[in-house]
Amino acid sequence: MARTPRATSTERLRTDVIVAIAGAHGKIALRLTRLLSADGDSVISLIRNPDQATDVGDRGGSPVLCDLESASEEQIAAAIKGADAVVFAAGAGGRGSAARTLTVDRDGAIKLLRAATSAGVHRYLIISAGGAEDPPDGDDGLSIYLRAKADADAAVQSSDREWTILRPGPLTDEPGVGRVRVDPTPGNGMVPRDDVAALLAGLLHDGRAAHRVLYVNGGDQPLDQALEAVLSG
Protein backbone atom coordinates (compact mmCIF):
# COMPACT_ATOMS: atom_id res chain seq x y z
CA MET A 1 0.00 0.00 0.00
CA ALA A 2 1.30 3.44 -0.86
CA ARG A 3 2.54 5.38 2.15
CA THR A 4 1.97 9.08 2.57
CA PRO A 5 4.87 11.27 3.70
CA ARG A 6 5.15 11.92 7.42
CA ALA A 7 3.74 15.34 8.24
CA THR A 8 5.35 18.07 10.26
CA SER A 9 3.56 19.49 13.28
CA THR A 10 1.78 22.09 11.13
CA GLU A 11 0.56 19.77 8.36
CA ARG A 12 -2.55 17.67 8.02
CA LEU A 13 -2.00 13.93 7.72
CA ARG A 14 -3.98 12.21 5.00
CA THR A 15 -5.44 8.73 5.19
CA ASP A 16 -3.53 5.63 4.15
CA VAL A 17 -1.33 5.64 7.23
CA ILE A 18 -0.35 2.61 9.26
CA VAL A 19 -1.33 2.77 12.93
CA ALA A 20 -0.23 0.28 15.58
CA ILE A 21 -2.57 0.04 18.56
CA ALA A 22 -1.42 -1.50 21.84
CA GLY A 23 -4.28 -2.90 23.87
CA ALA A 24 -6.19 -3.36 20.62
CA HIS A 25 -8.99 -5.37 22.19
CA GLY A 26 -9.98 -2.57 24.55
CA LYS A 27 -13.30 -0.79 24.19
CA ILE A 28 -11.88 2.44 22.78
CA ALA A 29 -9.31 0.60 20.66
CA LEU A 30 -11.91 -1.56 18.92
CA ARG A 31 -13.95 1.52 18.09
CA LEU A 32 -10.84 3.33 16.82
CA THR A 33 -9.85 0.35 14.67
CA ARG A 34 -13.22 0.35 12.96
CA LEU A 35 -13.02 4.09 12.23
CA LEU A 36 -9.47 3.99 10.91
CA SER A 37 -10.10 0.96 8.73
CA ALA A 38 -13.23 2.56 7.27
CA ASP A 39 -11.14 5.60 6.31
CA GLY A 40 -8.54 3.53 4.46
CA ASP A 41 -5.87 3.27 7.12
CA SER A 42 -4.11 0.04 8.07
CA VAL A 43 -4.17 -1.04 11.71
CA ILE A 44 -1.63 -3.29 13.42
CA SER A 45 -3.56 -4.59 16.42
CA LEU A 46 -1.36 -5.72 19.32
CA ILE A 47 -3.25 -8.24 21.44
CA ARG A 48 -2.22 -10.34 24.43
CA ASN A 49 -4.63 -13.23 23.88
CA PRO A 50 -5.09 -15.10 20.57
CA ASP A 51 -8.81 -15.42 21.35
CA GLN A 52 -9.08 -11.67 20.74
CA ALA A 53 -7.99 -11.95 17.11
CA THR A 54 -11.49 -12.44 15.67
CA ASP A 55 -12.93 -9.33 17.34
CA VAL A 56 -10.02 -7.25 16.10
CA GLY A 57 -10.14 -8.69 12.60
CA ASP A 58 -13.87 -8.13 12.31
CA ARG A 59 -13.22 -4.41 12.73
CA GLY A 60 -10.49 -4.29 10.10
CA GLY A 61 -7.38 -4.70 12.24
CA SER A 62 -4.49 -7.07 11.59
CA PRO A 63 -3.98 -8.92 14.90
CA VAL A 64 -0.43 -9.42 16.16
CA LEU A 65 0.16 -11.38 19.35
CA CYS A 66 2.33 -9.11 21.52
CA ASP A 67 1.76 -8.80 25.27
CA LEU A 68 3.36 -5.60 26.54
CA GLU A 69 3.83 -7.11 29.97
CA SER A 70 5.90 -10.07 28.81
CA ALA A 71 7.36 -8.95 25.46
CA SER A 72 10.76 -7.31 25.28
CA GLU A 73 11.26 -3.85 23.80
CA GLU A 74 12.92 -5.53 20.82
CA GLN A 75 9.90 -7.77 20.25
CA ILE A 76 7.51 -4.83 20.48
CA ALA A 77 9.68 -2.80 18.10
CA ALA A 78 9.56 -5.65 15.59
CA ALA A 79 5.76 -5.84 15.91
CA ILE A 80 5.25 -2.13 15.16
CA LYS A 81 8.00 -1.73 12.57
CA GLY A 82 6.72 0.17 9.56
CA ALA A 83 3.94 1.98 11.40
CA ASP A 84 3.47 5.72 11.01
CA ALA A 85 1.96 6.07 14.49
CA VAL A 86 1.35 4.09 17.63
CA VAL A 87 -1.52 4.41 20.08
CA PHE A 88 -1.22 3.24 23.67
CA ALA A 89 -4.74 2.07 24.53
CA ALA A 90 -3.79 -0.69 26.94
CA GLY A 91 -4.50 -0.57 30.64
CA ALA A 92 -5.38 -2.49 33.72
CA GLY A 93 -7.86 0.31 34.38
CA GLY A 94 -7.46 0.08 38.13
CA ARG A 95 -8.55 -3.57 38.03
CA GLY A 96 -6.46 -6.21 39.75
CA SER A 97 -3.41 -5.57 41.89
CA ALA A 98 -1.57 -2.29 42.28
CA ALA A 99 1.50 -4.00 40.87
CA ARG A 100 -0.31 -4.87 37.64
CA THR A 101 -1.64 -1.33 37.30
CA LEU A 102 1.93 -0.09 37.38
CA THR A 103 3.14 -2.84 35.05
CA VAL A 104 0.52 -2.09 32.40
CA ASP A 105 -0.47 1.58 32.68
CA ARG A 106 2.98 2.92 33.48
CA ASP A 107 5.61 0.41 32.42
CA GLY A 108 3.73 -0.81 29.35
CA ALA A 109 3.34 2.72 28.02
CA ILE A 110 7.02 3.47 28.57
CA LYS A 111 8.09 0.18 27.00
CA LEU A 112 5.97 0.97 23.93
CA LEU A 113 7.49 4.45 23.80
CA ARG A 114 11.01 3.05 23.78
CA ALA A 115 10.04 0.48 21.18
CA ALA A 116 8.58 3.22 18.99
CA THR A 117 11.88 5.08 19.19
CA SER A 118 13.82 1.96 18.24
CA ALA A 119 11.44 1.20 15.36
CA GLY A 120 11.51 4.75 14.03
CA VAL A 121 7.80 5.41 14.66
CA HIS A 122 7.51 9.16 15.07
CA ARG A 123 3.90 9.65 16.23
CA TYR A 124 2.88 8.43 19.68
CA LEU A 125 -0.60 8.90 21.10
CA ILE A 126 -1.48 7.80 24.61
CA ILE A 127 -4.90 7.52 26.20
CA SER A 128 -4.37 8.89 29.68
CA ALA A 129 -7.04 10.05 32.14
CA GLY A 130 -8.40 13.24 33.57
CA GLY A 131 -6.83 13.65 37.01
CA ALA A 132 -3.37 12.54 35.91
CA GLU A 133 -2.28 16.18 35.94
CA ASP A 134 -2.47 16.18 39.76
CA PRO A 135 -2.76 12.60 40.96
CA PRO A 136 -3.66 11.90 44.61
CA ASP A 137 -1.15 10.21 46.90
CA GLY A 138 -3.51 7.63 48.38
CA ASP A 139 -3.14 3.86 48.37
CA ASP A 140 -6.51 3.12 46.76
CA GLY A 141 -6.79 1.74 43.24
CA LEU A 142 -7.77 5.03 41.59
CA SER A 143 -4.88 6.93 43.17
CA ILE A 144 -2.36 4.32 42.04
CA TYR A 145 -3.90 4.29 38.57
CA LEU A 146 -3.68 8.08 38.18
CA ARG A 147 -0.08 8.13 39.42
CA ALA A 148 0.79 5.41 36.91
CA LYS A 149 -0.78 7.50 34.16
CA ALA A 150 1.06 10.60 35.35
CA ASP A 151 4.42 8.79 35.27
CA ALA A 152 3.73 7.46 31.78
CA ASP A 153 2.67 10.90 30.56
CA ALA A 154 5.83 12.46 31.96
CA ALA A 155 7.98 9.94 30.09
CA VAL A 156 6.09 10.64 26.88
CA GLN A 157 6.46 14.40 27.27
CA SER A 158 10.21 14.12 27.81
CA SER A 159 10.67 12.00 24.67
CA ASP A 160 11.59 13.13 21.18
CA ARG A 161 8.48 11.55 19.63
CA GLU A 162 5.67 13.63 18.10
CA TRP A 163 3.46 12.81 21.05
CA THR A 164 -0.13 13.59 21.96
CA ILE A 165 -1.63 12.88 25.38
CA LEU A 166 -5.42 12.59 25.52
CA ARG A 167 -7.04 12.74 28.96
CA PRO A 168 -10.74 11.85 28.80
CA GLY A 169 -13.18 12.35 31.60
CA PRO A 170 -15.20 9.44 33.02
CA LEU A 171 -16.04 7.07 30.17
CA THR A 172 -19.42 5.63 29.25
CA ASP A 173 -20.65 3.03 26.76
CA GLU A 174 -23.54 5.23 25.68
CA PRO A 175 -23.76 5.83 21.91
CA GLY A 176 -21.57 8.69 20.77
CA VAL A 177 -23.32 11.99 20.14
CA GLY A 178 -20.53 13.65 18.15
CA ARG A 179 -20.46 16.61 20.52
CA VAL A 180 -17.65 17.14 23.00
CA ARG A 181 -15.57 19.68 24.82
CA VAL A 182 -11.85 19.61 24.04
CA ASP A 183 -9.54 21.79 26.12
CA PRO A 184 -5.86 22.14 27.00
CA THR A 185 -6.91 22.30 30.66
CA PRO A 186 -8.97 19.93 32.84
CA GLY A 187 -12.76 19.89 32.52
CA ASN A 188 -15.77 18.03 33.86
CA GLY A 189 -18.32 15.70 32.35
CA MET A 190 -18.62 12.11 31.24
CA VAL A 191 -17.84 11.23 27.63
CA PRO A 192 -18.85 8.24 25.49
CA ARG A 193 -16.08 5.94 24.29
CA ASP A 194 -17.46 6.36 20.77
CA ASP A 195 -16.63 10.05 20.87
CA VAL A 196 -13.17 9.47 22.36
CA ALA A 197 -12.37 7.06 19.52
CA ALA A 198 -13.59 9.55 16.93
CA LEU A 199 -11.43 12.26 18.49
CA LEU A 200 -8.39 9.97 18.46
CA ALA A 201 -8.92 9.30 14.76
CA GLY A 202 -8.94 13.03 14.15
CA LEU A 203 -5.81 13.60 16.22
CA LEU A 204 -3.95 10.88 14.33
CA HIS A 205 -4.59 12.70 11.07
CA ASP A 206 -3.64 16.19 12.21
CA GLY A 207 0.01 17.03 12.70
CA ARG A 208 -0.94 20.07 14.77
CA ALA A 209 -1.80 17.67 17.59
CA ALA A 210 1.87 16.91 18.20
CA HIS A 211 3.21 17.98 21.61
CA ARG A 212 -0.26 18.62 23.01
CA VAL A 213 -1.97 17.52 26.21
CA LEU A 214 -5.71 17.60 25.59
CA TYR A 215 -8.75 16.93 27.77
CA VAL A 216 -12.02 15.66 26.34
CA ASN A 217 -15.34 15.69 28.15
CA GLY A 218 -18.97 15.75 27.17
CA GLY A 219 -20.00 19.04 25.63
CA ASP A 220 -22.13 20.86 23.07
CA GLN A 221 -19.63 21.54 20.29
CA PRO A 222 -19.51 19.28 17.21
CA LEU A 223 -16.42 17.12 17.44
CA ASP A 224 -14.72 18.48 14.30
CA GLN A 225 -15.27 22.05 15.41
CA ALA A 226 -14.03 21.34 18.93
CA LEU A 227 -10.86 19.76 17.55
CA GLU A 228 -10.26 22.59 15.10
CA ALA A 229 -10.75 25.21 17.79
CA VAL A 230 -8.21 23.71 20.19
CA LEU A 231 -5.61 22.89 17.52
CA SER A 232 -5.77 26.26 15.80
CA GLY A 233 -5.55 28.19 19.05
Coordinates of C-alpha atoms in Angstrom, one line a residue:
M1 CA 0.0 0.0 0.0
A2 CA 1.3 3.4 -0.9
R3 CA 2.5 5.4 2.1
T4 CA 2.0 9.1 2.6
P5 CA 4.9 11.3 3.7
R6 CA 5.2 11.9 7.4
A7 CA 3.7 15.3 8.2
T8 CA 5.3 18.1 10.3
S9 CA 3.6 19.5 13.3
T10 CA 1.8 22.1 11.1
E11 CA 0.6 19.8 8.4
R12 CA -2.6 17.7 8.0
L13 CA -2.0 13.9 7.7
R14 CA -4.0 12.2 5.0
T15 CA -5.4 8.7 5.2
D16 CA -3.5 5.6 4.2
V17 CA -1.3 5.6 7.2
I18 CA -0.4 2.6 9.3
V19 CA -1.3 2.8 12.9
A20 CA -0.2 0.3 15.6
I21 CA -2.6 0.0 18.6
A22 CA -1.4 -1.5 21.8
G23 CA -4.3 -2.9 23.9
A24 CA -6.2 -3.4 20.6
H25 CA -9.0 -5.4 22.2
G26 CA -10.0 -2.6 24.6
K27 CA -13.3 -0.8 24.2
I28 CA -11.9 2.4 22.8
A29 CA -9.3 0.6 20.7
L30 CA -11.9 -1.6 18.9
R31 CA -14.0 1.5 18.1
L32 CA -10.8 3.3 16.8
T33 CA -9.8 0.3 14.7
R34 CA -13.2 0.3 13.0
L35 CA -13.0 4.1 12.2
L36 CA -9.5 4.0 10.9
S37 CA -10.1 1.0 8.7
A38 CA -13.2 2.6 7.3
D39 CA -11.1 5.6 6.3
G40 CA -8.5 3.5 4.5
D41 CA -5.9 3.3 7.1
S42 CA -4.1 0.0 8.1
V43 CA -4.2 -1.0 11.7
I44 CA -1.6 -3.3 13.4
S45 CA -3.6 -4.6 16.4
L46 CA -1.4 -5.7 19.3
I47 CA -3.3 -8.2 21.4
R48 CA -2.2 -10.3 24.4
N49 CA -4.6 -13.2 23.9
P50 CA -5.1 -15.1 20.6
D51 CA -8.8 -15.4 21.4
Q52 CA -9.1 -11.7 20.7
A53 CA -8.0 -11.9 17.1
T54 CA -11.5 -12.4 15.7
D55 CA -12.9 -9.3 17.3
V56 CA -10.0 -7.2 16.1
G57 CA -10.1 -8.7 12.6
D58 CA -13.9 -8.1 12.3
R59 CA -13.2 -4.4 12.7
G60 CA -10.5 -4.3 10.1
G61 CA -7.4 -4.7 12.2
S62 CA -4.5 -7.1 11.6
P63 CA -4.0 -8.9 14.9
V64 CA -0.4 -9.4 16.2
L65 CA 0.2 -11.4 19.4
C66 CA 2.3 -9.1 21.5
D67 CA 1.8 -8.8 25.3
L68 CA 3.4 -5.6 26.5
E69 CA 3.8 -7.1 30.0
S70 CA 5.9 -10.1 28.8
A71 CA 7.4 -9.0 25.5
S72 CA 10.8 -7.3 25.3
E73 CA 11.3 -3.8 23.8
E74 CA 12.9 -5.5 20.8
Q75 CA 9.9 -7.8 20.3
I76 CA 7.5 -4.8 20.5
A77 CA 9.7 -2.8 18.1
A78 CA 9.6 -5.7 15.6
A79 CA 5.8 -5.8 15.9
I80 CA 5.2 -2.1 15.2
K81 CA 8.0 -1.7 12.6
G82 CA 6.7 0.2 9.6
A83 CA 3.9 2.0 11.4
D84 CA 3.5 5.7 11.0
A85 CA 2.0 6.1 14.5
V86 CA 1.3 4.1 17.6
V87 CA -1.5 4.4 20.1
F88 CA -1.2 3.2 23.7
A89 CA -4.7 2.1 24.5
A90 CA -3.8 -0.7 26.9
G91 CA -4.5 -0.6 30.6
A92 CA -5.4 -2.5 33.7
G93 CA -7.9 0.3 34.4
G94 CA -7.5 0.1 38.1
R95 CA -8.6 -3.6 38.0
G96 CA -6.5 -6.2 39.7
S97 CA -3.4 -5.6 41.9
A98 CA -1.6 -2.3 42.3
A99 CA 1.5 -4.0 40.9
R100 CA -0.3 -4.9 37.6
T101 CA -1.6 -1.3 37.3
L102 CA 1.9 -0.1 37.4
T103 CA 3.1 -2.8 35.1
V104 CA 0.5 -2.1 32.4
D105 CA -0.5 1.6 32.7
R106 CA 3.0 2.9 33.5
D107 CA 5.6 0.4 32.4
G108 CA 3.7 -0.8 29.4
A109 CA 3.3 2.7 28.0
I110 CA 7.0 3.5 28.6
K111 CA 8.1 0.2 27.0
L112 CA 6.0 1.0 23.9
L113 CA 7.5 4.5 23.8
R114 CA 11.0 3.1 23.8
A115 CA 10.0 0.5 21.2
A116 CA 8.6 3.2 19.0
T117 CA 11.9 5.1 19.2
S118 CA 13.8 2.0 18.2
A119 CA 11.4 1.2 15.4
G120 CA 11.5 4.8 14.0
V121 CA 7.8 5.4 14.7
H122 CA 7.5 9.2 15.1
R123 CA 3.9 9.7 16.2
Y124 CA 2.9 8.4 19.7
L125 CA -0.6 8.9 21.1
I126 CA -1.5 7.8 24.6
I127 CA -4.9 7.5 26.2
S128 CA -4.4 8.9 29.7
A129 CA -7.0 10.1 32.1
G130 CA -8.4 13.2 33.6
G131 CA -6.8 13.7 37.0
A132 CA -3.4 12.5 35.9
E133 CA -2.3 16.2 35.9
D134 CA -2.5 16.2 39.8
P135 CA -2.8 12.6 41.0
P136 CA -3.7 11.9 44.6
D137 CA -1.2 10.2 46.9
G138 CA -3.5 7.6 48.4
D139 CA -3.1 3.9 48.4
D140 CA -6.5 3.1 46.8
G141 CA -6.8 1.7 43.2
L142 CA -7.8 5.0 41.6
S143 CA -4.9 6.9 43.2
I144 CA -2.4 4.3 42.0
Y145 CA -3.9 4.3 38.6
L146 CA -3.7 8.1 38.2
R147 CA -0.1 8.1 39.4
A148 CA 0.8 5.4 36.9
K149 CA -0.8 7.5 34.2
A150 CA 1.1 10.6 35.4
D151 CA 4.4 8.8 35.3
A152 CA 3.7 7.5 31.8
D153 CA 2.7 10.9 30.6
A154 CA 5.8 12.5 32.0
A155 CA 8.0 9.9 30.1
V156 CA 6.1 10.6 26.9
Q157 CA 6.5 14.4 27.3
S158 CA 10.2 14.1 27.8
S159 CA 10.7 12.0 24.7
D160 CA 11.6 13.1 21.2
R161 CA 8.5 11.5 19.6
E162 CA 5.7 13.6 18.1
W163 CA 3.5 12.8 21.0
T164 CA -0.1 13.6 22.0
I165 CA -1.6 12.9 25.4
L166 CA -5.4 12.6 25.5
R167 CA -7.0 12.7 29.0
P168 CA -10.7 11.8 28.8
G169 CA -13.2 12.3 31.6
P170 CA -15.2 9.4 33.0
L171 CA -16.0 7.1 30.2
T172 CA -19.4 5.6 29.3
D173 CA -20.7 3.0 26.8
E174 CA -23.5 5.2 25.7
P175 CA -23.8 5.8 21.9
G176 CA -21.6 8.7 20.8
V177 CA -23.3 12.0 20.1
G178 CA -20.5 13.7 18.2
R179 CA -20.5 16.6 20.5
V180 CA -17.6 17.1 23.0
R181 CA -15.6 19.7 24.8
V182 CA -11.9 19.6 24.0
D183 CA -9.5 21.8 26.1
P184 CA -5.9 22.1 27.0
T185 CA -6.9 22.3 30.7
P186 CA -9.0 19.9 32.8
G187 CA -12.8 19.9 32.5
N188 CA -15.8 18.0 33.9
G189 CA -18.3 15.7 32.4
M190 CA -18.6 12.1 31.2
V191 CA -17.8 11.2 27.6
P192 CA -18.8 8.2 25.5
R193 CA -16.1 5.9 24.3
D194 CA -17.5 6.4 20.8
D195 CA -16.6 10.1 20.9
V196 CA -13.2 9.5 22.4
A197 CA -12.4 7.1 19.5
A198 CA -13.6 9.6 16.9
L199 CA -11.4 12.3 18.5
L200 CA -8.4 10.0 18.5
A201 CA -8.9 9.3 14.8
G202 CA -8.9 13.0 14.2
L203 CA -5.8 13.6 16.2
L204 CA -3.9 10.9 14.3
H205 CA -4.6 12.7 11.1
D206 CA -3.6 16.2 12.2
G207 CA 0.0 17.0 12.7
R208 CA -0.9 20.1 14.8
A209 CA -1.8 17.7 17.6
A210 CA 1.9 16.9 18.2
H211 CA 3.2 18.0 21.6
R212 CA -0.3 18.6 23.0
V213 CA -2.0 17.5 26.2
L214 CA -5.7 17.6 25.6
Y215 CA -8.7 16.9 27.8
V216 CA -12.0 15.7 26.3
N217 CA -15.3 15.7 28.1
G218 CA -19.0 15.7 27.2
G219 CA -20.0 19.0 25.6
D220 CA -22.1 20.9 23.1
Q221 CA -19.6 21.5 20.3
P222 CA -19.5 19.3 17.2
L223 CA -16.4 17.1 17.4
D224 CA -14.7 18.5 14.3
Q225 CA -15.3 22.0 15.4
A226 CA -14.0 21.3 18.9
L227 CA -10.9 19.8 17.5
E228 CA -10.3 22.6 15.1
A229 CA -10.8 25.2 17.8
V230 CA -8.2 23.7 20.2
L231 CA -5.6 22.9 17.5
S232 CA -5.8 26.3 15.8
G233 CA -5.6 28.2 19.0

